[in-house]
PDB file of C-alpha atoms in Angstrom:
ATOM      1  CA  MET F   1     -21.686 -13.488 -58.034  1.00 57.00           C
ATOM      2  CA  LEU F   2     -22.110 -10.687 -55.522  1.00 60.00           C
ATOM      3  CA  ILE F   3     -23.704 -13.095 -53.098  1.00 62.00           C
ATOM      4  CA  LEU F   4     -20.761 -15.497 -53.466  1.00 60.00           C
ATOM      5  CA  GLN F   5     -18.279 -12.686 -52.741  1.00 65.00           C
ATOM      6  CA  PHE F   6     -20.286 -11.630 -49.724  1.00 60.00           C
ATOM      7  CA  TYR F   7     -20.410 -15.252 -48.553  1.00 57.00           C
ATOM      8  CA  ARG F   8     -16.595 -15.622 -48.869  1.00 66.00           C
ATOM      9  CA  PHE F   9     -16.058 -12.326 -47.055  1.00 67.00           C
ATOM     10  CA  TYR F  10     -18.465 -13.416 -44.329  1.00 60.00           C
ATOM     11  CA  ILE F  11     -16.682 -16.784 -43.878  1.00 63.00           C
ATOM     12  CA  SER F  12     -13.237 -15.159 -43.794  1.00 67.00           C
ATOM     13  CA  LEU F  13     -14.537 -12.634 -41.262  1.00 61.00           C
ATOM     14  CA  ILE F  14     -15.894 -15.402 -39.030  1.00 63.00           C
ATOM     15  CA  ILE F  15     -12.618 -17.347 -39.290  1.00 62.00           C
ATOM     16  CA  GLY F  16     -10.682 -14.188 -38.394  1.00 63.00           C
ATOM     17  CA  ILE F  17     -12.904 -13.471 -35.381  1.00 61.00           C
ATOM     18  CA  VAL F  18     -12.713 -17.072 -34.161  1.00 56.00           C
ATOM     19  CA  SER F  19      -8.924 -17.092 -34.597  1.00 59.00           C
ATOM     20  CA  TYR F  20      -8.678 -13.829 -32.676  1.00 59.00           C
ATOM     21  CA  PHE F  21     -10.757 -15.167 -29.803  1.00 57.00           C
ATOM     22  CA  VAL F  22      -8.780 -18.421 -29.726  1.00 53.00           C
ATOM     23  CA  TYR F  23      -5.593 -16.334 -29.446  1.00 56.00           C
ATOM     24  CA  ILE F  24      -7.140 -14.134 -26.738  1.00 58.00           C
ATOM     25  CA  ARG F  25      -8.439 -17.231 -24.966  1.00 53.00           C
ATOM     26  CA  SER F  26      -4.965 -18.789 -24.914  1.00 56.00           C
ATOM     27  CA  LEU F  27      -3.512 -15.571 -23.484  1.00 56.00           C
ATOM     28  CA  TRP F  28      -6.300 -15.440 -20.920  1.00 52.00           C
ATOM     29  CA  LEU F  29      -5.696 -19.062 -19.918  1.00 51.00           C
ATOM     30  CA  SER F  30      -1.976 -18.360 -19.505  1.00 55.00           C
ATOM     31  CA  PHE F  31      -2.829 -15.377 -17.342  1.00 57.00           C
ATOM     32  CA  LEU F  32      -5.200 -17.492 -15.240  1.00 52.00           C
ATOM     33  CA  ILE F  33      -2.534 -20.147 -14.756  1.00 53.00           C
ATOM     34  CA  VAL F  34      -0.168 -17.514 -13.407  1.00 57.00           C
ATOM     35  CA  LEU F  35      -2.884 -16.096 -11.176  1.00 53.00           C
ATOM     36  CA  SER F  36      -3.810 -19.498  -9.847  1.00 51.00           C
ATOM     37  CA  SER F  37      -0.525 -19.886  -8.006  1.00 54.00           C
ATOM     38  CA  ARG F  38      -0.909 -19.392  -4.269  1.00 57.00           C
ATOM     39  CA  THR F  39       1.812 -16.792  -4.064  1.00 58.00           C
ATOM     40  CA  CYS F  40       0.206 -14.635  -6.722  1.00 61.00           C
ATOM     41  CA  TRP F  41      -3.245 -14.884  -5.126  1.00 59.00           C
ATOM     42  CA  PHE F  42      -1.806 -14.108  -1.711  1.00 68.00           C
ATOM     43  CA  PHE F  43      -0.030 -11.030  -3.078  1.00 69.00           C
ATOM     44  CA  ILE F  44      -3.124  -9.765  -4.930  1.00 66.00           C
ATOM     45  CA  GLU F  45      -5.382 -10.428  -1.948  1.00 71.00           C
ATOM     46  CA  LYS F  46      -2.960  -8.616   0.360  1.00 77.00           C
ATOM     47  CA  GLN F  47      -2.792  -5.578  -1.948  1.00 77.00           C
ATOM     48  CA  VAL F  48      -6.590  -5.453  -2.308  1.00 75.00           C
ATOM     49  CA  LYS F  49      -6.988  -5.621   1.464  1.00 80.00           C
ATOM     50  CA  LYS F  50      -4.447  -2.823   1.916  1.00 82.00           C
ATOM     51  CA  VAL F  51      -6.324  -0.614  -0.527  1.00 83.00           C
ATOM     52  CA  LYS F  52      -9.596  -1.287   1.268  1.00 84.00           C
ATOM     53  CA  ILE F  53      -8.032  -0.643   4.666  1.00 86.00           C
ATOM     54  CA  LYS F  54      -6.310   2.492   3.381  1.00 89.00           C
ATOM     55  CA  ASN F  55      -9.643   3.782   2.056  1.00 85.00           C
ATOM     56  CA  ALA F  56     -11.319   2.952   5.370  1.00 87.00           C
ATOM     57  CA  PHE F  57      -8.743   5.045   7.254  1.00 86.00           C
ATOM     58  CA  LYS F  58      -9.174   7.900   4.764  1.00 89.00           C
ATOM     59  CA  ASN F  59     -12.944   7.757   5.315  1.00 87.00           C
ATOM     60  CA  ALA F  60     -12.435   7.797   9.090  1.00 86.00           C
ATOM     61  CA  ILE F  61     -10.224  10.863   8.752  1.00 88.00           C
ATOM     62  CA  ASN F  62     -12.803  12.575   6.513  1.00 89.00           C
ATOM     63  CA  GLN F  63     -15.440  11.988   9.181  1.00 89.00           C
ATOM     64  CA  ASP F  64     -13.196  13.067  12.077  1.00 86.00           C
ATOM     65  CA  ASN F  65      -9.983  14.874  11.198  1.00 90.00           C
ATOM     66  CA  SER F  66      -8.792  14.657  14.800  1.00 91.00           C
ATOM     67  CA  ASP F  67      -8.507  10.848  14.728  1.00 90.00           C
ATOM     68  CA  ALA F  68      -4.853  10.257  15.568  1.00 90.00           C
ATOM     69  CA  ILE F  69      -5.211   6.490  15.351  1.00 90.00           C
ATOM     70  CA  ALA F  70      -6.538   6.627  11.776  1.00 90.00           C
ATOM     71  CA  TYR F  71      -3.781   9.038  10.727  1.00 93.00           C
ATOM     72  CA  THR F  72      -1.133   6.767  12.255  1.00 93.00           C
ATOM     73  CA  HIS F  73      -2.382   3.573  10.649  1.00 90.00           C
ATOM     74  CA  LEU F  74      -2.799   5.277   7.284  1.00 91.00           C
ATOM     75  CA  ALA F  75       0.799   6.492   7.588  1.00 94.00           C
ATOM     76  CA  ILE F  76       2.008   2.973   8.408  1.00 92.00           C
ATOM     77  CA  ILE F  77       0.389   1.646   5.225  1.00 90.00           C
ATOM     78  CA  GLN F  78       1.847   4.500   3.207  1.00 93.00           C
ATOM     79  CA  ARG F  79       5.295   3.836   4.673  1.00 94.00           C
ATOM     80  CA  GLU F  80       5.015   0.156   3.672  1.00 89.00           C
ATOM     81  CA  GLN F  81       4.076   1.250   0.141  1.00 88.00           C
ATOM     82  CA  GLY F  82       7.074   3.584  -0.085  1.00 92.00           C
ATOM     83  CA  LEU F  83       4.994   6.776   0.112  1.00 94.00           C
ATOM     84  CA  PHE F  84       7.316   8.324   2.688  1.00 97.00           C
ATOM     85  CA  LYS F  85       6.390  12.006   2.305  1.00 97.00           C
ATOM     86  CA  GLN F  86       2.685  11.235   2.609  1.00 97.00           C
ATOM     87  CA  ALA F  87       3.398   9.010   5.604  1.00 97.00           C
ATOM     88  CA  GLU F  88       5.398  11.790   7.239  1.00 97.00           C
ATOM     89  CA  GLN F  89       2.531  14.244   6.778  1.00 98.00           C
ATOM     90  CA  ASN F  90       0.042  11.805   8.283  1.00 97.00           C
ATOM     91  CA  TYR F  91       2.309  11.132  11.283  1.00 98.00           C
ATOM     92  CA  LYS F  92       2.507  14.890  11.808  1.00 97.00           C
ATOM     93  CA  ASN F  93      -1.289  15.112  11.532  1.00 97.00           C
ATOM     94  CA  ALA F  94      -1.638  12.321  14.110  1.00 96.00           C
ATOM     95  CA  ILE F  95       0.718  14.089  16.522  1.00 97.00           C
ATOM     96  CA  GLU F  96      -1.115  17.365  15.974  1.00 97.00           C
ATOM     97  CA  ALA F  97      -4.437  15.636  16.671  1.00 96.00           C
ATOM     98  CA  ASP F  98      -3.147  13.947  19.849  1.00 95.00           C
ATOM     99  CA  LYS F  99       0.271  14.912  21.176  1.00 96.00           C
ATOM    100  CA  ASP F 100       0.089  12.091  23.735  1.00 95.00           C
ATOM    101  CA  TYR F 101      -0.516   9.241  21.280  1.00 94.00           C
ATOM    102  CA  ALA F 102       2.638   7.176  21.821  1.00 93.00           C
ATOM    103  CA  ASN F 103       2.167   4.902  18.798  1.00 92.00           C
ATOM    104  CA  ALA F 104       2.331   7.893  16.438  1.00 96.00           C
ATOM    105  CA  ARG F 105       5.570   9.054  18.060  1.00 95.00           C
ATOM    106  CA  LEU F 106       7.165   5.614  17.792  1.00 93.00           C
ATOM    107  CA  ASN F 107       6.220   5.050  14.147  1.00 95.00           C
ATOM    108  CA  TYR F 108       7.183   8.579  13.146  1.00 96.00           C
ATOM    109  CA  GLY F 109      10.549   7.944  14.808  1.00 93.00           C
ATOM    110  CA  VAL F 110      10.938   4.752  12.770  1.00 92.00           C
ATOM    111  CA  LEU F 111      10.208   6.662   9.566  1.00 96.00           C
ATOM    112  CA  LEU F 112      12.717   9.383  10.442  1.00 95.00           C
ATOM    113  CA  ASP F 113      15.340   6.887  11.579  1.00 91.00           C
ATOM    114  CA  LEU F 114      15.196   4.176   8.931  1.00 91.00           C
ATOM    115  CA  TYR F 115      13.869   5.956   5.852  1.00 94.00           C
ATOM    116  CA  PHE F 116      14.982   9.581   6.178  1.00 95.00           C
ATOM    117  CA  GLN F 117      18.118   8.985   8.300  1.00 92.00           C
ATOM    118  CA  ASP F 118      17.270  12.093  10.306  1.00 93.00           C
ATOM    119  CA  LEU F 119      18.715  10.836  13.585  1.00 90.00           C
ATOM    120  CA  PRO F 120      18.218  13.948  15.787  1.00 92.00           C
ATOM    121  CA  LYS F 121      14.509  14.186  14.926  1.00 94.00           C
ATOM    122  CA  ALA F 122      14.068  10.430  15.258  1.00 92.00           C
ATOM    123  CA  LEU F 123      15.751  10.452  18.676  1.00 90.00           C
ATOM    124  CA  LYS F 124      13.382  13.191  19.840  1.00 93.00           C
ATOM    125  CA  GLN F 125      10.354  11.117  18.766  1.00 93.00           C
ATOM    126  CA  TYR F 126      11.737   7.988  20.463  1.00 89.00           C
ATOM    127  CA  GLN F 127      12.356   9.901  23.691  1.00 89.00           C
ATOM    128  CA  ILE F 128       8.819  11.318  23.669  1.00 92.00           C
ATOM    129  CA  TYR F 129       7.540   7.802  23.021  1.00 91.00           C
ATOM    130  CA  GLN F 130       9.449   6.535  26.071  1.00 88.00           C
ATOM    131  CA  GLN F 131       7.971   9.281  28.241  1.00 89.00           C
ATOM    132  CA  LEU F 132       4.438   8.541  27.054  1.00 90.00           C
ATOM    133  CA  SER F 133       4.729   4.784  27.021  1.00 85.00           C
ATOM    134  CA  GLU F 134       4.508   2.408  29.930  1.00 76.00           C
ATOM    135  CA  ASN F 135       7.297   0.441  28.237  1.00 66.00           C
ATOM    136  CA  ASN F 136      10.340   1.963  29.932  1.00 63.00           C
ATOM    137  CA  ASN F 137      12.538  -0.897  28.716  1.00 67.00           C
ATOM    138  CA  PHE F 138      12.160   0.245  25.094  1.00 65.00           C
ATOM    139  CA  GLU F 139      15.535   1.278  23.764  1.00 64.00           C
ATOM    140  CA  PRO F 140      15.906   1.314  19.995  1.00 62.00           C
ATOM    141  CA  GLY F 141      19.362   1.063  18.530  1.00 61.00           C
ATOM    142  CA  LEU F 142      19.235   4.763  17.682  1.00 56.00           C
ATOM    143  CA  ILE F 143      19.155   5.767  21.349  1.00 56.00           C
ATOM    144  CA  ARG F 144      22.136   3.531  22.069  1.00 53.00           C
ATOM    145  CA  ARG F 145      23.988   4.892  19.014  1.00 57.00           C
ATOM    146  CA  SER F 146      23.302   8.513  19.963  1.00 53.00           C
ATOM    147  CA  TYR F 147      24.793   8.172  23.466  1.00 47.00           C
ATOM    148  CA  ASN F 148      28.053   6.677  22.197  1.00 46.00           C
TER     149      ASN F 148
END
């Protein structure tokens, strides 16, 4: 009698486990179907690459904290991810590391102009960029707006 009860319990346990895994499997298959779309894979791949690139720039900064290029590119990624305060700090670090790095000035100006709406500070960064850059034809809308 005890063996029969154990046998019934064992069978019901196996049926429960199998049912659970069938349910999990169906959820997993649904998830895989969603992931298999090109758009989803492209988005995931892009995010993974950004994380890897972001970590690479952080490692470069850890090895040489005067690397203005690494600070600038890290800040660009952070700006794209909506991490504006962190991006601002890294632009400032880039400018502190190399005051003549034009790309840092331009991108910091973009952050100040478009995301913080701090037009006087943005204009100053754009003007410094123009002085440093060989591109004298560069005239963002902010410079035109500020002279009107």
